[in-house]
PDB file of C-alpha atoms in Angstrom:
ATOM      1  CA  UNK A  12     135.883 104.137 186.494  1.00 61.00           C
ATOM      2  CA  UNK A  13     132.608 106.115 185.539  1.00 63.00           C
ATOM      3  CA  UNK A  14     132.909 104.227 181.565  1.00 67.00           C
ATOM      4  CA  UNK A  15     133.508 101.517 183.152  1.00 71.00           C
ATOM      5  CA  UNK A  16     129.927 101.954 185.459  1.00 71.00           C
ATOM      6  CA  UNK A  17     127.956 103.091 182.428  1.00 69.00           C
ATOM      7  CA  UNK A  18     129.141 100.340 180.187  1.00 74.00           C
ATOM      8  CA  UNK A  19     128.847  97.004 182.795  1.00 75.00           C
ATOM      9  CA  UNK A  20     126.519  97.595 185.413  1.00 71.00           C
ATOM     10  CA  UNK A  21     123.989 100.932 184.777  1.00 70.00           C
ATOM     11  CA  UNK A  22     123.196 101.574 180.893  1.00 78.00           C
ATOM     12  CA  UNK A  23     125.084  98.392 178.961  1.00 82.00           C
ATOM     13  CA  UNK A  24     122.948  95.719 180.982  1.00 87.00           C
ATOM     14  CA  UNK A  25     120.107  97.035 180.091  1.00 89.00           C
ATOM     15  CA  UNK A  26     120.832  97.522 176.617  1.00 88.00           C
ATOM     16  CA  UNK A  27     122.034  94.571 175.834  1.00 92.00           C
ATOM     17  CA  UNK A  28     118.843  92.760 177.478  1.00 92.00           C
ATOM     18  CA  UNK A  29     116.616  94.386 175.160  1.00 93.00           C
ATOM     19  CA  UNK A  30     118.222  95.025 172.067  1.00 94.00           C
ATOM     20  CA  UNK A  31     120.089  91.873 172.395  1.00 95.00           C
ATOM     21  CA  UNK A  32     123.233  93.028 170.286  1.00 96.00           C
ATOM     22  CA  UNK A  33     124.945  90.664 168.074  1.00 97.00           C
ATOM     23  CA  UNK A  34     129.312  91.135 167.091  1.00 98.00           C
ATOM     24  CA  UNK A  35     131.360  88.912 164.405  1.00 98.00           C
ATOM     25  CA  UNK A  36     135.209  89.313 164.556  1.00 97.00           C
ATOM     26  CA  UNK A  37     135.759  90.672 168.231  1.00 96.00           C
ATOM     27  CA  UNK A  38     139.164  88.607 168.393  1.00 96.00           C
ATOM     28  CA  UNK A  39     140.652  91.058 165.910  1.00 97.00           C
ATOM     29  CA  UNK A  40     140.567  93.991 167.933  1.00 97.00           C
ATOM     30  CA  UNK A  41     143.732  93.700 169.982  1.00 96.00           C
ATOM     31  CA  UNK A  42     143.735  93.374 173.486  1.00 95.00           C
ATOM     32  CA  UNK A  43     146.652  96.069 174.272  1.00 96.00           C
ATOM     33  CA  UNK A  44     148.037  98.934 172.059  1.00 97.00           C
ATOM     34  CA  UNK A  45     146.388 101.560 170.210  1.00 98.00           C
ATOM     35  CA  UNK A  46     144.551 100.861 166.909  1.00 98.00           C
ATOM     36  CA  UNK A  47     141.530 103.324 164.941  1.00 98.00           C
ATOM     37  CA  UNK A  48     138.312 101.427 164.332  1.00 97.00           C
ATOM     38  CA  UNK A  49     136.894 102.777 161.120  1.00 97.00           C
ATOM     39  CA  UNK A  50     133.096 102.474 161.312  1.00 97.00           C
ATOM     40  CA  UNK A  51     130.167 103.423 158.714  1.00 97.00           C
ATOM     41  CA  UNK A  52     127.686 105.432 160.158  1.00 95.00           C
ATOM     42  CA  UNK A  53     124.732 105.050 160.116  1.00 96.00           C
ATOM     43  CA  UNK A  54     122.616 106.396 163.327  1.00 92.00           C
ATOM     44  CA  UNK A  55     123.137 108.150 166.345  1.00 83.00           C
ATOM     45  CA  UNK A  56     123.015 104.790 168.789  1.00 88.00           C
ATOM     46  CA  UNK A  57     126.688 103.441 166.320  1.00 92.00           C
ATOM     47  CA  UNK A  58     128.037 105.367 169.513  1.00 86.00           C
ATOM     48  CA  UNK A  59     126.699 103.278 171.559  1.00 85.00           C
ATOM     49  CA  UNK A  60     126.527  99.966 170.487  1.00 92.00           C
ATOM     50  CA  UNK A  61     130.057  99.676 169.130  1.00 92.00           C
ATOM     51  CA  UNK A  62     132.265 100.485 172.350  1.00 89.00           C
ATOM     52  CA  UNK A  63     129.042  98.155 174.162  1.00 90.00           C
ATOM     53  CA  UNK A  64     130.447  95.324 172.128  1.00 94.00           C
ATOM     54  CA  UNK A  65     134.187  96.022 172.512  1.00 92.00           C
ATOM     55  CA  UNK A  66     135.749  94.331 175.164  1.00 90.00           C
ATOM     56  CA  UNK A  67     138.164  97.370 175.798  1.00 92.00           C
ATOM     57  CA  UNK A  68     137.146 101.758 176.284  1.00 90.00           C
ATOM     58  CA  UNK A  69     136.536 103.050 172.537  1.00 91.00           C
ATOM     59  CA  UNK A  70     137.061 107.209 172.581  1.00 89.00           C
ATOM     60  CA  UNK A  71     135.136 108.727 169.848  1.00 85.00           C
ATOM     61  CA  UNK A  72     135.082 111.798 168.481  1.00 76.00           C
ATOM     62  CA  UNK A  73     132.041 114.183 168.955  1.00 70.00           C
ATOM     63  CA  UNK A  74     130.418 117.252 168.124  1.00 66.00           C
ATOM     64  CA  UNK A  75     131.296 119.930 170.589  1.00 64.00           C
ATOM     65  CA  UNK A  76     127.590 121.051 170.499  1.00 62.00           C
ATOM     66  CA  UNK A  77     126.554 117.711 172.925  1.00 61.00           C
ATOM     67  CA  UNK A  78     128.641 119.024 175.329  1.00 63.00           C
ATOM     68  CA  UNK A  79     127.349 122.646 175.930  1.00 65.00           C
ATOM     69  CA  UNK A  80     123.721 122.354 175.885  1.00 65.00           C
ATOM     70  CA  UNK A  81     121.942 123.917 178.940  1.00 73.00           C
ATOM     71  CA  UNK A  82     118.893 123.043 181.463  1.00 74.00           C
ATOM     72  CA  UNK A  83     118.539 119.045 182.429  1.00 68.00           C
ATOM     73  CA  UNK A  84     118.370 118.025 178.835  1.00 59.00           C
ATOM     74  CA  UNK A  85     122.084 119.654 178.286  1.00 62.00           C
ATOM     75  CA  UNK A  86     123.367 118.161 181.387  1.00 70.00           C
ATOM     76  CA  UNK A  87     122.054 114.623 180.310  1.00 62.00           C
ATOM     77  CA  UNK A  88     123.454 114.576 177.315  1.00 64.00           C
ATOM     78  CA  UNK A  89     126.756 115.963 178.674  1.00 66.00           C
ATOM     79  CA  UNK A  90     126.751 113.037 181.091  1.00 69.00           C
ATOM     80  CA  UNK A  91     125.952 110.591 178.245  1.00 66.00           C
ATOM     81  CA  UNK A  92     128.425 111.379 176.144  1.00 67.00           C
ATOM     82  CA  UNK A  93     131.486 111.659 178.765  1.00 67.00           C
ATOM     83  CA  UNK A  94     130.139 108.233 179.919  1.00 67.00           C
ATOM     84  CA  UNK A  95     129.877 106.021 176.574  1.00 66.00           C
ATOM     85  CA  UNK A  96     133.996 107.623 175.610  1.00 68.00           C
ATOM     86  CA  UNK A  97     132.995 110.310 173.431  1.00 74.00           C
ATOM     87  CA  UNK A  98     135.466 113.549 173.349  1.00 74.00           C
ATOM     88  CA  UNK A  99     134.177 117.148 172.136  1.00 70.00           C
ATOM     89  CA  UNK A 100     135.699 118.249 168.764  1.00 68.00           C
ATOM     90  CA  UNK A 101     135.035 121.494 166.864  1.00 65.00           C
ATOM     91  CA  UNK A 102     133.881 120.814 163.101  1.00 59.00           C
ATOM     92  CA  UNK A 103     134.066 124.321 161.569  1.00 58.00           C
ATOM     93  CA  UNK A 104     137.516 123.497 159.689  1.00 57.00           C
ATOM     94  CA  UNK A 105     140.970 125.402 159.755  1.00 58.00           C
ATOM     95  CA  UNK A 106     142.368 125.297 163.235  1.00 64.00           C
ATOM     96  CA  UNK A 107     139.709 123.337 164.845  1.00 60.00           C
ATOM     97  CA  UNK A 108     140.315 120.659 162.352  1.00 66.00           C
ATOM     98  CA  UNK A 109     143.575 120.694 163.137  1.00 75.00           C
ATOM     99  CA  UNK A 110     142.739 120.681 166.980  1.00 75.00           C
ATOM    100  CA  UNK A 111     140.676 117.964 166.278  1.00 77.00           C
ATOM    101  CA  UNK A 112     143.190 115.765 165.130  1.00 83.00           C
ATOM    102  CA  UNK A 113     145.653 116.779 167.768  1.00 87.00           C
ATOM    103  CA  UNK A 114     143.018 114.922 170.333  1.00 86.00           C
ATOM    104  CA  UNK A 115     142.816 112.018 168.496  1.00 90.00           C
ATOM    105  CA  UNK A 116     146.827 111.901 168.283  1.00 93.00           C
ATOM    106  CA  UNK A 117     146.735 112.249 171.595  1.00 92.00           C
ATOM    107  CA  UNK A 118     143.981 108.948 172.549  1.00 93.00           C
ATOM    108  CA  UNK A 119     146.444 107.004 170.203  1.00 96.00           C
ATOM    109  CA  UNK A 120     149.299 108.056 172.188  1.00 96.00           C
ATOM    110  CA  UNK A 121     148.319 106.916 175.021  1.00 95.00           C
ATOM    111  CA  UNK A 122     147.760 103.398 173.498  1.00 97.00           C
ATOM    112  CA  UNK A 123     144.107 103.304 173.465  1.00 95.00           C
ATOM    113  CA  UNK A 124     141.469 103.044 171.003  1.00 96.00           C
ATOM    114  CA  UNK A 125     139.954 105.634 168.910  1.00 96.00           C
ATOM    115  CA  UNK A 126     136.645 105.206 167.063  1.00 94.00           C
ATOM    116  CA  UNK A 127     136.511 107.675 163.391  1.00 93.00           C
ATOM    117  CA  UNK A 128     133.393 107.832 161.309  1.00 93.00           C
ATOM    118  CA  UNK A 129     135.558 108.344 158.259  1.00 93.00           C
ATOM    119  CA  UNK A 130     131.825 109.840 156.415  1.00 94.00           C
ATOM    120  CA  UNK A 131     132.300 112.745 158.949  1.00 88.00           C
ATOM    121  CA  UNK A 132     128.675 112.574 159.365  1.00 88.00           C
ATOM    122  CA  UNK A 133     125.845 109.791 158.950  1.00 91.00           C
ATOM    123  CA  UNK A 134     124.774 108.505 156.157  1.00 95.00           C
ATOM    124  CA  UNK A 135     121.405 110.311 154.985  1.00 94.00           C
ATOM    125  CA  UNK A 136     119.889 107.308 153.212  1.00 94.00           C
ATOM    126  CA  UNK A 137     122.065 104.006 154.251  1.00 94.00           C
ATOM    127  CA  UNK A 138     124.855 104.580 151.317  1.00 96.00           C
ATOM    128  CA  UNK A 139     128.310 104.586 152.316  1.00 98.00           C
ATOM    129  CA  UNK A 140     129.969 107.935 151.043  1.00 98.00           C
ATOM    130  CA  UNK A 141     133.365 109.269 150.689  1.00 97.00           C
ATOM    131  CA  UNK A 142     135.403 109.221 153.129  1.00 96.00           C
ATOM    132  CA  UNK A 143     137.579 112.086 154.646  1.00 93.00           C
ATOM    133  CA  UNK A 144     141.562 112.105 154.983  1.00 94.00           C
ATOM    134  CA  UNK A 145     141.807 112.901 158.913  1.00 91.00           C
ATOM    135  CA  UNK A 146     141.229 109.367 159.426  1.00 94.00           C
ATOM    136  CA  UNK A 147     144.705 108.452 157.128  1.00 96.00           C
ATOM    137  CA  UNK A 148     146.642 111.107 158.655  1.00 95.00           C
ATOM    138  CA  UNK A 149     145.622 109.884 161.780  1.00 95.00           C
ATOM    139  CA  UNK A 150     146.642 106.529 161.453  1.00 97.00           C
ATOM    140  CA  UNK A 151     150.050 107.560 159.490  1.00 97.00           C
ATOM    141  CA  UNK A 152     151.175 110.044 162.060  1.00 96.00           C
ATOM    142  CA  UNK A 153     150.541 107.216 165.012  1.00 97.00           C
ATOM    143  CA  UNK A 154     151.576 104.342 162.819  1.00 97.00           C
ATOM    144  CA  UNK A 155     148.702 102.434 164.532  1.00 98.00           C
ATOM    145  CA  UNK A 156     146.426  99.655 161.832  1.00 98.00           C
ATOM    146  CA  UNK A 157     143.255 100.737 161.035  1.00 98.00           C
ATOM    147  CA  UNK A 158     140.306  97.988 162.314  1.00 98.00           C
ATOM    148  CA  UNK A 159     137.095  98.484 159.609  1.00 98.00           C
ATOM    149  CA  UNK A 160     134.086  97.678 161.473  1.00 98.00           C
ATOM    150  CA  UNK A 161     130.262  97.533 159.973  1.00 98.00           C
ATOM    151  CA  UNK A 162     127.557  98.385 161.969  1.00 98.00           C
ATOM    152  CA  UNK A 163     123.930  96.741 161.113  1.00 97.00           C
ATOM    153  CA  UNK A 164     120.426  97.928 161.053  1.00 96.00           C
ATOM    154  CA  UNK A 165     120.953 100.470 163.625  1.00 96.00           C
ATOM    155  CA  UNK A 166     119.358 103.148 161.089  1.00 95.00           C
ATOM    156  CA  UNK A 167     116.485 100.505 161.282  1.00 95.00           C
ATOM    157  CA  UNK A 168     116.483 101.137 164.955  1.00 95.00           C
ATOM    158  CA  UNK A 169     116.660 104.472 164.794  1.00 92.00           C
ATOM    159  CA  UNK A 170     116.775 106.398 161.621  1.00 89.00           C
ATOM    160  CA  UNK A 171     117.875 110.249 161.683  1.00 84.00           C
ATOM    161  CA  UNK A 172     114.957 112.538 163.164  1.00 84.00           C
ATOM    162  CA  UNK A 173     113.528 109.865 165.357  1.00 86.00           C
ATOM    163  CA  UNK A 174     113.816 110.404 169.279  1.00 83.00           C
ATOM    164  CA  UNK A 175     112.737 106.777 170.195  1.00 88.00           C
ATOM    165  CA  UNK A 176     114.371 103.442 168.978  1.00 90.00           C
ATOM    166  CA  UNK A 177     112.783 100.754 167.610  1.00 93.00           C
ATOM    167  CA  UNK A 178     113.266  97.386 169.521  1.00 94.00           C
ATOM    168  CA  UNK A 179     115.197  96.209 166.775  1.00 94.00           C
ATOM    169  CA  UNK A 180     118.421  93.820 166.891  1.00 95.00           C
ATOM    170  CA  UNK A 181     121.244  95.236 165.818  1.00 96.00           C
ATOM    171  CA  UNK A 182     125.033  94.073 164.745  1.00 97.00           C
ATOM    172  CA  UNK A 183     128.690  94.686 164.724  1.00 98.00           C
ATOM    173  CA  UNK A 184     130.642  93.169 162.613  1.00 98.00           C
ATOM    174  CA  UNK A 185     134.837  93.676 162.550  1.00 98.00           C
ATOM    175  CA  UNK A 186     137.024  92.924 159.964  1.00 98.00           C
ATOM    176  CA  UNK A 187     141.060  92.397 159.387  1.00 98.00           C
ATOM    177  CA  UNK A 188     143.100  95.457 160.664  1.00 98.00           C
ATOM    178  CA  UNK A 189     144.809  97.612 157.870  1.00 98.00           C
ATOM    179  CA  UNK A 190     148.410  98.162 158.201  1.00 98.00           C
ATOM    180  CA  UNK A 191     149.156 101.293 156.306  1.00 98.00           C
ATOM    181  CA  UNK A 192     153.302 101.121 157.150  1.00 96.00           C
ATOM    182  CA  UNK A 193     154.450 100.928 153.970  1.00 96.00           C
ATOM    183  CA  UNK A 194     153.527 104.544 153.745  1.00 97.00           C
ATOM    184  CA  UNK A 195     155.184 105.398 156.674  1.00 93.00           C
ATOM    185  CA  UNK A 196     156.334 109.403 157.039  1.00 93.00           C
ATOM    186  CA  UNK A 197     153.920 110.474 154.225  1.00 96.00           C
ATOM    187  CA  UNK A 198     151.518 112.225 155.847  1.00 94.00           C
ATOM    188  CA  UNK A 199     152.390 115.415 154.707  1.00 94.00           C
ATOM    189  CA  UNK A 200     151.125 113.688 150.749  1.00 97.00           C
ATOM    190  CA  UNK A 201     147.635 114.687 149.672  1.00 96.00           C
ATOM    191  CA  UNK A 202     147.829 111.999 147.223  1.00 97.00           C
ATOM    192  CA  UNK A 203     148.895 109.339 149.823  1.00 98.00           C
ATOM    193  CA  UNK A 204     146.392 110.497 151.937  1.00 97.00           C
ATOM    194  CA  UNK A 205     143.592 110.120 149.420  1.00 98.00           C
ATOM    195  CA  UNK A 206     144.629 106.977 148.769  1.00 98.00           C
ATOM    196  CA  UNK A 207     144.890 105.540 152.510  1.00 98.00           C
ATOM    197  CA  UNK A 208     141.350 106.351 152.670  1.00 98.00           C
ATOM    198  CA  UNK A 209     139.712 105.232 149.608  1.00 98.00           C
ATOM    199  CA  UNK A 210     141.700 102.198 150.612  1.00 98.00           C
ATOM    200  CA  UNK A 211     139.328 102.024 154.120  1.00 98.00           C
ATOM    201  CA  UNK A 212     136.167 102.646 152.422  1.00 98.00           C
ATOM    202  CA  UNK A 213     136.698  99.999 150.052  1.00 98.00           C
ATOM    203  CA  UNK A 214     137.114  97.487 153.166  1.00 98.00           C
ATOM    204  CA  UNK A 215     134.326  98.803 154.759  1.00 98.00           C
ATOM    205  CA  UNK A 216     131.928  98.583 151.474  1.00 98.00           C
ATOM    206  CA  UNK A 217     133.152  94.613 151.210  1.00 97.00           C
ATOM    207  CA  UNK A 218     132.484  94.251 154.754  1.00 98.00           C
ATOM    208  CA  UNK A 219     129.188  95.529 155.080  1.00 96.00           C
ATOM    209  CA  UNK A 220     128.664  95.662 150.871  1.00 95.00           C
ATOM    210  CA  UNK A 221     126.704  98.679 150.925  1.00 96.00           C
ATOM    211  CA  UNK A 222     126.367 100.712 148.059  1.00 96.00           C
ATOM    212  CA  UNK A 223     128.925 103.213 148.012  1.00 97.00           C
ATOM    213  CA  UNK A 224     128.751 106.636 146.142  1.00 96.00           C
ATOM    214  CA  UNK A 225     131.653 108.650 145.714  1.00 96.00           C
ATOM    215  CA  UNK A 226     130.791 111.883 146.774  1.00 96.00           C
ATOM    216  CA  UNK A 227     131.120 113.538 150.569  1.00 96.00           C
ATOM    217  CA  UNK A 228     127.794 112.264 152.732  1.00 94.00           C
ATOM    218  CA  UNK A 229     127.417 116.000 153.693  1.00 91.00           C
ATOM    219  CA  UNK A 230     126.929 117.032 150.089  1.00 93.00           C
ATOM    220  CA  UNK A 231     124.382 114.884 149.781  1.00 93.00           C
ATOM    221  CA  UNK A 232     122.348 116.059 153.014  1.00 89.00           C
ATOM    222  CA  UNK A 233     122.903 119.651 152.041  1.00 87.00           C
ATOM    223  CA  UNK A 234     121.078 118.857 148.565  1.00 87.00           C
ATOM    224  CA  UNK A 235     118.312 116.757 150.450  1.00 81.00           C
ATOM    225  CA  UNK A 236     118.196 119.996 152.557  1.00 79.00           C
ATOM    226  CA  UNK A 237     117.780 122.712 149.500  1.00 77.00           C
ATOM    227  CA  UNK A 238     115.324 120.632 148.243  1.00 73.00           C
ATOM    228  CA  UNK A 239     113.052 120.637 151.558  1.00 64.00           C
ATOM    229  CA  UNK A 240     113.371 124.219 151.345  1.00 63.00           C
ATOM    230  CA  UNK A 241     112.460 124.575 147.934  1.00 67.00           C
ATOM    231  CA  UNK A 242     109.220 122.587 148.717  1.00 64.00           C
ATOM    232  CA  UNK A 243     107.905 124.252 151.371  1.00 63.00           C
TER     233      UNK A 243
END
């Protein structure tokens, strides 16, 4: 009831007034049963705008850290996130991982949607990177399609360090769901896994055709990082 609130009558309203949001290929989300929309990632707001455009509750997965900040700001963003679908995940590997794909097992199970930023981060300069496997073992271990979906120029409306957006119009565009079956109780295969994945990314660099490099997306921010440092 409260994501329902947020979406249709206090924040998505508004939103959609001003930013005026655009979508191409809605119909092929489904209407019932659960399915893994595979977006790029390219700014904060891809939270946002994508479940604003989907007809049915999107659950993504999010840093833990939005969830346990304190004072008014904490408590905001707390709010925020629990209203637009997002659910907290730990990121620092081994067992959390692990957790962290148990919850999104568990959002598929219940035959909803779950939105994956296969990246596992956002893009530092608009490339499309590697993806991770999570998103292939999620989708083989819930036999549910994978939906690619391309969001558009919301890095123009807010790039990464920015606090305000841009009044800038921004797009969603979906394409034809995966169906991974054929590969059906292999989830336990590196290899397969590898290959379910490199298999979404290519979708999603046709879709959108950004330039793709094949290397992870946090590599590349921790070298863009080093370099800062070295600078200063």
């Amino acid at each position: 009831m409260f994501y329902w609130l947020m979406k249709s009558v206090v924040i998505g309203p508004w939103v959609k007034a001003i930013w005026r949001p655009w979508i191409v290929g809605r119909a092929k989300v489904p209407h019932e049963g659960a399915a893994i929309l595979a977006s790029n990632h390219l700014s904060f707001v891809d939270s946002i705008f994508l479940p604003l455009m989907i007809d049915r509750p999107v659950s993504f997965l999010a840093k833990s850290d939005y969830f346990t900040g304190r004072g008014i700001k904490g408590w905001a963003t707390r709010v925020f996130f629990k209203a637009t679908g997002q659910l907290p995940i730990d990121r620092s590997g081994g067992r959390a991982s692990e957790a962290s794909l148990n919850t999104g097992l568990q959002v598929l199970g219940r035959g909803d949607l779950l939105g994956i930023y296969p990246e596992g981060t956002r893009s530092p300069d608009g490339k499309l990177y590697r993806g991770r496997t999570g998103i292939a073992r999620m989708a083989l271990e819930a036999r549910v399609p994978v939906i690619p979906v391309v969001m558009i120029d919301t890095d123009t409306m807010m790039p990464i360090g920015t606090r305000i957006p841009r009044v800038v119009r921004v797009g969603v565009v979906i394409g034809e769901p995966l169906d991974f079956s054929r590969f059906s109780g292999m989830e336990g295969d590196r290899y397969i896994l590898r290959s379910v994945t490199d298999e979404i990314m290519v979708a999603l660099q046709r879709l959108g055709e950004q330039e793709y490099d094949d290397v992870y997306a946090s590599t590349v921010k921790d070298r863009l990082q080093s370099r800062v440092a070295a600078d200063r």
